[in-house]
CSV table of C-alpha atoms in Angstrom, one decimal:
chain,number,residue,atom,x,y,z
A,1,UNK,CA,-14.4,24.0,-8.4
A,2,UNK,CA,-15.6,22.0,-11.5
A,3,UNK,CA,-19.0,19.8,-10.9
A,4,UNK,CA,-18.3,15.8,-11.4
A,5,UNK,CA,-20.5,13.0,-11.9
A,6,UNK,CA,-22.0,11.9,-8.7
A,7,UNK,CA,-21.4,8.5,-7.5
A,8,UNK,CA,-25.0,7.1,-8.3
A,9,UNK,CA,-24.6,8.4,-12.3
A,10,UNK,CA,-21.4,6.6,-12.7
A,11,UNK,CA,-22.5,3.5,-11.1
A,12,UNK,CA,-25.7,3.8,-13.6
A,13,UNK,CA,-23.3,4.4,-16.6
A,14,UNK,CA,-21.3,1.5,-15.4
A,15,UNK,CA,-24.3,-1.0,-15.3
A,16,UNK,CA,-25.2,0.3,-19.2
A,17,UNK,CA,-21.6,-0.4,-20.2
A,18,UNK,CA,-21.8,-4.1,-18.8
A,19,UNK,CA,-24.4,-4.6,-21.4
A,20,UNK,CA,-21.8,-3.8,-24.1
A,21,UNK,CA,-19.2,-5.4,-22.8
A,22,UNK,CA,-20.1,-9.0,-24.2
A,23,UNK,CA,-19.6,-7.3,-27.7
A,24,UNK,CA,-16.6,-5.3,-27.6
A,25,UNK,CA,-13.0,-5.9,-25.7
A,26,UNK,CA,-12.8,-2.2,-24.5
A,27,UNK,CA,-16.1,0.0,-24.1
A,28,UNK,CA,-15.4,4.1,-24.1
A,29,UNK,CA,-18.1,6.6,-23.0
A,30,UNK,CA,-17.6,10.2,-23.6
A,31,UNK,CA,-19.6,12.5,-21.5
A,32,UNK,CA,-19.7,16.5,-21.3
A,33,UNK,CA,-20.5,17.7,-18.0
A,34,UNK,CA,-20.3,21.6,-17.7
A,35,UNK,CA,-16.9,22.5,-19.2
A,36,UNK,CA,-15.4,18.9,-18.7
A,37,UNK,CA,-15.0,15.9,-21.1
A,38,UNK,CA,-15.4,12.9,-18.7
A,39,UNK,CA,-14.2,9.8,-20.4
A,40,UNK,CA,-14.4,6.4,-19.1
A,41,UNK,CA,-12.9,3.3,-20.5
A,42,UNK,CA,-13.6,-0.1,-19.2
A,43,UNK,CA,-11.5,-2.9,-20.4
A,44,UNK,CA,-12.9,-6.5,-20.2
A,45,UNK,CA,-12.1,-10.1,-20.6
A,46,UNK,CA,-15.1,-12.7,-20.9
A,47,UNK,CA,-17.7,-10.1,-19.9
A,48,UNK,CA,-15.7,-9.4,-16.4
A,49,UNK,CA,-14.6,-5.7,-16.2
A,50,UNK,CA,-10.4,-6.0,-15.7
A,51,UNK,CA,-9.6,-2.5,-15.6
A,52,UNK,CA,-11.2,1.1,-15.6
A,53,UNK,CA,-9.5,3.9,-16.9
A,54,UNK,CA,-10.9,7.6,-16.3
A,55,UNK,CA,-9.7,11.1,-17.4
A,56,UNK,CA,-11.2,14.5,-17.6
A,57,UNK,CA,-10.4,16.6,-20.5
A,58,UNK,CA,-11.0,20.7,-20.2
A,59,UNK,CA,-12.8,22.1,-23.2
A,60,UNK,CA,-10.8,24.9,-25.2
A,61,UNK,CA,-10.7,28.2,-23.3
A,62,UNK,CA,-11.9,26.8,-19.9
A,63,UNK,CA,-9.6,27.3,-17.0
A,64,UNK,CA,-9.1,24.0,-14.8
A,65,UNK,CA,-9.4,24.4,-11.2
A,66,UNK,CA,-9.9,20.7,-10.7
A,67,UNK,CA,-7.2,18.9,-8.4
A,68,UNK,CA,-3.8,18.8,-10.4
A,69,UNK,CA,-2.2,15.1,-10.8
A,70,UNK,CA,1.5,16.4,-10.6
A,71,UNK,CA,3.0,13.6,-8.6
A,72,UNK,CA,3.0,9.4,-8.8
A,73,UNK,CA,2.7,6.9,-5.9
A,74,UNK,CA,3.3,3.2,-6.4
A,75,UNK,CA,1.7,1.1,-3.6
A,76,UNK,CA,2.1,-2.7,-3.0
A,77,UNK,CA,-0.7,-4.7,-1.4
A,78,UNK,CA,-3.0,-1.7,-2.2
A,79,UNK,CA,-6.2,-4.0,-2.8
A,80,UNK,CA,-7.2,-4.1,1.1
A,81,UNK,CA,-6.4,-3.0,4.5
A,82,UNK,CA,-3.8,-0.1,4.9
A,83,UNK,CA,-2.8,-0.3,1.6
A,84,UNK,CA,-6.4,0.6,0.4
A,85,UNK,CA,-6.6,3.6,2.6
A,86,UNK,CA,-3.1,4.7,1.6
A,87,UNK,CA,-4.2,4.4,-2.1
A,88,UNK,CA,-7.4,7.0,-1.2
A,89,UNK,CA,-5.3,9.4,1.3
A,90,UNK,CA,-2.6,9.7,-1.3
A,91,UNK,CA,-5.3,10.4,-4.1
A,92,UNK,CA,-7.0,13.2,-2.2
A,93,UNK,CA,-3.5,14.9,-1.9
A,94,UNK,CA,-3.1,15.1,-5.4
A,95,UNK,CA,-1.0,12.1,-6.3
A,96,UNK,CA,-1.6,9.6,-9.1
A,97,UNK,CA,-1.8,6.4,-7.4
A,98,UNK,CA,-0.5,3.0,-9.4
A,99,UNK,CA,-1.9,0.0,-7.2
A,100,UNK,CA,-0.3,-3.3,-7.2
A,101,UNK,CA,-1.6,-6.3,-5.7
A,102,UNK,CA,-2.3,-9.9,-6.2
A,103,UNK,CA,-6.0,-9.7,-6.7
A,104,UNK,CA,-7.1,-7.9,-9.5
A,105,UNK,CA,-10.6,-8.1,-8.1
A,106,UNK,CA,-9.7,-5.9,-4.9
A,107,UNK,CA,-7.5,-3.6,-6.9
A,108,UNK,CA,-10.6,-2.6,-9.4
A,109,UNK,CA,-12.6,-2.1,-6.3
A,110,UNK,CA,-10.2,0.2,-5.1
A,111,UNK,CA,-9.6,2.1,-8.6
A,112,UNK,CA,-13.6,2.3,-8.5
A,113,UNK,CA,-13.5,4.3,-5.1
A,114,UNK,CA,-10.8,6.4,-6.9
A,115,UNK,CA,-12.8,7.1,-9.6
A,116,UNK,CA,-15.8,8.5,-7.4
A,117,UNK,CA,-13.1,10.9,-6.0
A,118,UNK,CA,-12.4,11.9,-9.4
A,119,UNK,CA,-8.8,10.7,-9.5
A,120,UNK,CA,-7.3,8.8,-12.2
A,121,UNK,CA,-5.1,5.5,-11.4
A,122,UNK,CA,-3.7,2.6,-12.8
A,123,UNK,CA,-3.1,-1.2,-11.5
A,124,UNK,CA,-0.7,-3.7,-11.7
A,125,UNK,CA,-1.5,-7.6,-10.8
A,126,UNK,CA,1.4,-9.0,-9.4
A,127,UNK,CA,2.1,-11.6,-6.9
A,128,UNK,CA,4.9,-10.2,-5.0
A,129,UNK,CA,6.5,-13.5,-4.0
A,130,UNK,CA,7.1,-14.1,-7.6
A,131,UNK,CA,10.3,-12.4,-9.0
A,132,UNK,CA,9.3,-12.6,-12.7
A,133,UNK,CA,5.7,-11.1,-11.8
A,134,UNK,CA,7.5,-8.3,-10.0
A,135,UNK,CA,9.9,-7.8,-12.8
A,136,UNK,CA,7.0,-7.6,-15.4
A,137,UNK,CA,4.7,-5.3,-13.3
A,138,UNK,CA,7.5,-2.9,-12.2
A,139,UNK,CA,8.8,-2.7,-16.0
A,140,UNK,CA,5.2,-1.7,-17.2
A,141,UNK,CA,5.0,0.8,-14.2
A,142,UNK,CA,8.4,2.3,-15.0
A,143,UNK,CA,7.4,2.3,-19.2
A,144,UNK,CA,4.1,4.1,-18.3
A,145,UNK,CA,5.2,7.0,-16.1
A,146,UNK,CA,8.0,9.7,-16.4
A,147,UNK,CA,8.9,9.9,-13.0
A,148,UNK,CA,8.2,7.9,-9.7
A,149,UNK,CA,7.8,10.3,-6.7
A,150,UNK,CA,7.1,7.8,-4.0
A,151,UNK,CA,7.2,3.9,-3.5
A,152,UNK,CA,5.3,2.2,-0.8
A,153,UNK,CA,6.0,-1.2,0.1
A,154,UNK,CA,3.1,-1.9,2.0
A,155,UNK,CA,2.3,-5.9,1.0
A,156,UNK,CA,2.4,-8.1,4.1
A,157,UNK,CA,1.7,-11.4,5.4
A,158,UNK,CA,1.6,-12.6,9.0
A,159,UNK,CA,0.9,-16.1,10.7
A,160,UNK,CA,1.0,-16.6,14.5
A,161,UNK,CA,1.9,-19.7,16.0
A,162,UNK,CA,4.6,-21.3,18.2
A,163,UNK,CA,8.0,-21.9,16.6
A,164,UNK,CA,7.5,-25.6,16.4
A,165,UNK,CA,4.1,-25.5,15.3
A,166,UNK,CA,4.7,-22.9,12.0
A,167,UNK,CA,4.8,-24.7,8.9
A,168,UNK,CA,8.1,-24.0,6.6
A,169,UNK,CA,5.4,-22.7,4.1
A,170,UNK,CA,3.8,-20.4,6.3
A,171,UNK,CA,7.4,-19.1,7.3
A,172,UNK,CA,8.2,-19.1,3.9
A,173,UNK,CA,5.7,-16.7,2.8
A,174,UNK,CA,6.1,-14.5,5.6
A,175,UNK,CA,9.7,-14.0,4.6
A,176,UNK,CA,9.0,-13.9,0.7
A,177,UNK,CA,6.2,-11.3,1.2
A,178,UNK,CA,7.3,-9.1,4.1
A,179,UNK,CA,11.2,-9.1,3.3
A,180,UNK,CA,12.1,-10.5,0.0
A,181,UNK,CA,9.3,-9.0,-2.1
A,182,UNK,CA,10.2,-5.4,-0.7
A,183,UNK,CA,13.7,-5.8,-1.4
A,184,UNK,CA,12.6,-7.3,-4.7
A,185,UNK,CA,10.4,-4.1,-5.5
A,186,UNK,CA,12.8,-1.5,-4.4
A,187,UNK,CA,15.6,-2.9,-6.5
A,188,UNK,CA,13.5,-2.7,-9.9
A,189,UNK,CA,12.9,1.1,-8.8
A,190,UNK,CA,16.3,2.0,-7.6
A,191,UNK,CA,18.1,3.0,-11.1
A,192,UNK,CA,15.1,5.3,-11.9
A,193,UNK,CA,15.4,6.7,-8.5
A,194,UNK,CA,18.9,7.4,-8.7
A,195,UNK,CA,18.8,8.8,-11.8
A,196,UNK,CA,16.2,11.2,-11.1
A,197,UNK,CA,18.0,12.1,-8.2
A,198,UNK,CA,15.0,12.7,-6.2
A,199,UNK,CA,12.3,10.4,-4.7
A,200,UNK,CA,11.0,8.4,-1.3
A,201,UNK,CA,10.6,4.8,-0.6
A,202,UNK,CA,8.3,4.1,2.5
A,203,UNK,CA,8.6,0.9,3.9
A,204,UNK,CA,6.1,-0.7,6.0
A,205,UNK,CA,7.8,-2.5,9.0
A,206,UNK,CA,6.2,-3.5,12.5
A,207,UNK,CA,6.9,-3.0,16.2
A,208,UNK,CA,7.3,-6.9,16.0
A,209,UNK,CA,10.7,-5.9,14.5
A,210,UNK,CA,11.9,-4.0,17.4
A,211,UNK,CA,10.3,-6.2,20.2
A,212,UNK,CA,10.0,-10.1,19.0
A,213,UNK,CA,7.5,-11.6,21.0
A,214,UNK,CA,6.4,-15.2,21.6
A,215,UNK,CA,4.1,-16.8,18.5
A,216,UNK,CA,5.8,-14.4,16.5
A,217,UNK,CA,9.3,-15.5,15.7
A,218,UNK,CA,9.4,-15.6,11.9
A,219,UNK,CA,7.1,-12.9,11.5
A,220,UNK,CA,9.3,-10.7,13.7
A,221,UNK,CA,12.4,-11.7,11.7
A,222,UNK,CA,10.9,-10.6,8.7
A,223,UNK,CA,10.4,-7.2,10.1
A,224,UNK,CA,13.3,-6.8,11.5
A,225,UNK,CA,15.0,-7.4,8.3
A,226,UNK,CA,12.7,-4.5,6.8
A,227,UNK,CA,14.0,-2.5,9.4
A,228,UNK,CA,17.7,-3.4,8.8
A,229,UNK,CA,17.5,-3.3,5.0
A,230,UNK,CA,15.8,0.3,5.1
A,231,UNK,CA,18.5,1.8,7.6
A,232,UNK,CA,21.3,0.5,5.5
A,233,UNK,CA,19.2,1.8,2.3
A,234,UNK,CA,18.9,5.1,3.6
A,235,UNK,CA,22.8,5.4,4.0
A,236,UNK,CA,23.3,4.2,0.6
A,237,UNK,CA,20.9,6.4,-1.2
A,238,UNK,CA,21.4,9.7,0.6
A,239,UNK,CA,23.9,11.3,-2.1
A,240,UNK,CA,21.3,10.4,-4.6
A,241,UNK,CA,18.7,12.8,-2.2
A,242,UNK,CA,16.2,9.5,-2.1
A,243,UNK,CA,14.9,9.5,1.3
A,244,UNK,CA,13.6,6.3,3.1
A,245,UNK,CA,11.0,6.2,5.8
A,246,UNK,CA,10.3,3.1,8.0
A,247,UNK,CA,6.6,2.6,9.3
A,248,UNK,CA,6.3,0.4,12.7
A,249,UNK,CA,3.1,0.1,14.2
A,250,UNK,CA,1.6,-2.0,16.7
A,251,UNK,CA,-1.9,-3.8,15.9
A,252,UNK,CA,-4.1,-2.0,13.2
A,253,UNK,CA,-7.7,-2.5,12.6
A,254,UNK,CA,-7.2,-4.7,9.4
A,255,UNK,CA,-8.1,-8.1,8.3
A,256,UNK,CA,-4.8,-9.1,9.2
A,257,UNK,CA,-5.2,-10.0,12.7
A,258,UNK,CA,-8.1,-12.7,11.8
A,259,UNK,CA,-5.8,-14.1,9.0
A,260,UNK,CA,-2.5,-14.2,11.4
A,261,UNK,CA,-4.7,-15.9,14.1
A,262,UNK,CA,-7.9,-17.5,12.8
A,263,UNK,CA,-9.0,-18.5,16.5
A,264,UNK,CA,-9.9,-14.6,17.0
A,265,UNK,CA,-8.0,-14.4,20.4
A,266,UNK,CA,-5.4,-12.0,18.9
A,267,UNK,CA,-7.8,-9.9,17.2
A,268,UNK,CA,-9.9,-9.8,20.8
A,269,UNK,CA,-6.9,-9.0,22.8
A,270,UNK,CA,-5.7,-6.2,21.1
A,271,UNK,CA,-9.1,-4.9,20.0
A,272,UNK,CA,-8.9,-2.0,22.5
A,273,UNK,CA,-5.3,-1.0,21.5
A,274,UNK,CA,-5.5,-1.2,17.8
A,275,UNK,CA,-4.7,1.8,15.3
A,276,UNK,CA,-7.3,3.0,12.9
A,277,UNK,CA,-6.1,2.2,9.4
A,278,UNK,CA,-7.5,5.8,8.1
A,279,UNK,CA,-5.7,7.5,10.6
A,280,UNK,CA,-2.4,5.7,10.0
A,281,UNK,CA,-2.8,6.2,6.3
A,282,UNK,CA,-3.3,10.1,7.0
A,283,UNK,CA,-0.2,10.2,8.9
A,284,UNK,CA,1.8,8.1,6.1
A,285,UNK,CA,0.7,10.4,3.8
A,286,UNK,CA,1.2,13.5,5.2
A,287,UNK,CA,5.0,12.3,5.6
A,288,UNK,CA,5.3,11.2,2.3
A,289,UNK,CA,7.1,15.0,1.4
A,290,UNK,CA,8.8,14.9,4.8
A,291,UNK,CA,12.5,13.6,5.6
A,292,UNK,CA,11.0,11.7,8.5
A,293,UNK,CA,13.0,8.8,9.0
A,294,UNK,CA,10.6,6.7,11.0
A,295,UNK,CA,7.0,6.5,12.1
A,296,UNK,CA,6.5,4.6,15.2
A,297,UNK,CA,2.9,4.2,16.6
A,298,UNK,CA,1.4,4.1,19.3
A,299,UNK,CA,3.8,5.9,21.4
A,300,UNK,CA,3.9,4.1,24.8
A,301,UNK,CA,5.4,0.7,22.2
A,302,UNK,CA,7.8,2.9,20.9
A,303,UNK,CA,8.9,3.7,24.3
A,304,UNK,CA,8.9,0.1,25.2
A,305,UNK,CA,10.9,-0.7,22.2
A,306,UNK,CA,13.5,1.9,23.5
A,307,UNK,CA,13.2,0.3,27.0
A,308,UNK,CA,13.8,-2.8,25.3
A,309,UNK,CA,16.9,-2.4,23.6
A,310,UNK,CA,18.2,-0.8,26.8
A,311,UNK,CA,17.0,-3.4,29.3
A,312,UNK,CA,15.6,-6.4,27.5
A,313,UNK,CA,15.2,-8.9,30.0
A,314,UNK,CA,13.6,-6.7,32.4
A,315,UNK,CA,11.1,-5.8,29.6
A,316,UNK,CA,10.6,-9.4,28.7
A,317,UNK,CA,9.6,-10.1,32.1
A,318,UNK,CA,7.4,-7.1,33.0
A,319,UNK,CA,5.5,-7.6,29.5
A,320,UNK,CA,5.3,-11.3,29.6
A,321,UNK,CA,1.4,-11.5,30.0
A,322,UNK,CA,1.0,-8.7,27.2
A,323,UNK,CA,3.3,-10.4,25.1
A,324,UNK,CA,1.7,-13.8,25.3
A,325,UNK,CA,-1.8,-12.4,23.9
A,326,UNK,CA,-2.0,-14.4,20.5
């Protein structure tokens, strides 16, 4: 295995490059390390780093034993939470991650983590609620890559409140991010996926889409829409050899809980039950190349959802205390 620059060496070099950024729009650094040329290119605007691109070039006559980057994965909401972990795990499995999100700063932070893994990546800033943003960013991705192997619609938003207390703006935001943005990104990539007659779309749903609970009416509606959309799309795309997987989980240990319920009560009540995001990301990435239709975690919630579809009234009565923990 090739020796690569250590994390401390990279960070030291970035500090030097920062000093040069005030004089140049882009700074390139070429280093020879053993039998590899390591190239770091930093783009900036006003002295603030906007993007880092990394590549490694083998010297002539040397055999490349490093990780082969053969497949491309596009991940929305990649700047934090589950999206960050999916980006890292997919990179470890040899994918070329294209990170999509609203915050360029957060995307670049994840990109630096991938640099430390020796994996190249790209970023596209886009507000998934904005159709024009989505069109521009998706076109940029399609123009840059020969093939899209996996699209992961991970971006999500949630706010917990009783229906008469939930503002229209927050309800709209959940529907735009969780459902309409997901549909938008999928639609932009469908022609390419159909043409290449291969690919996988992974949509992050929620157990809330299978069991609606109090204070999550609009959120549950958006996630139920994701599940329904995925099921219909799966049948449409089967003749084109494009598969669909829906991921439905209960609470995950990410900043989502605090954003959904700023009081902290929800996070406190589900802390013991919440899924680790790194473990969930590994499960998702392991199934990127399978034909799995759904991932439903944790298992007991999946069983409860099945029971709910058969005996809704009974499950609502038995689960009332747990359902109200928001």
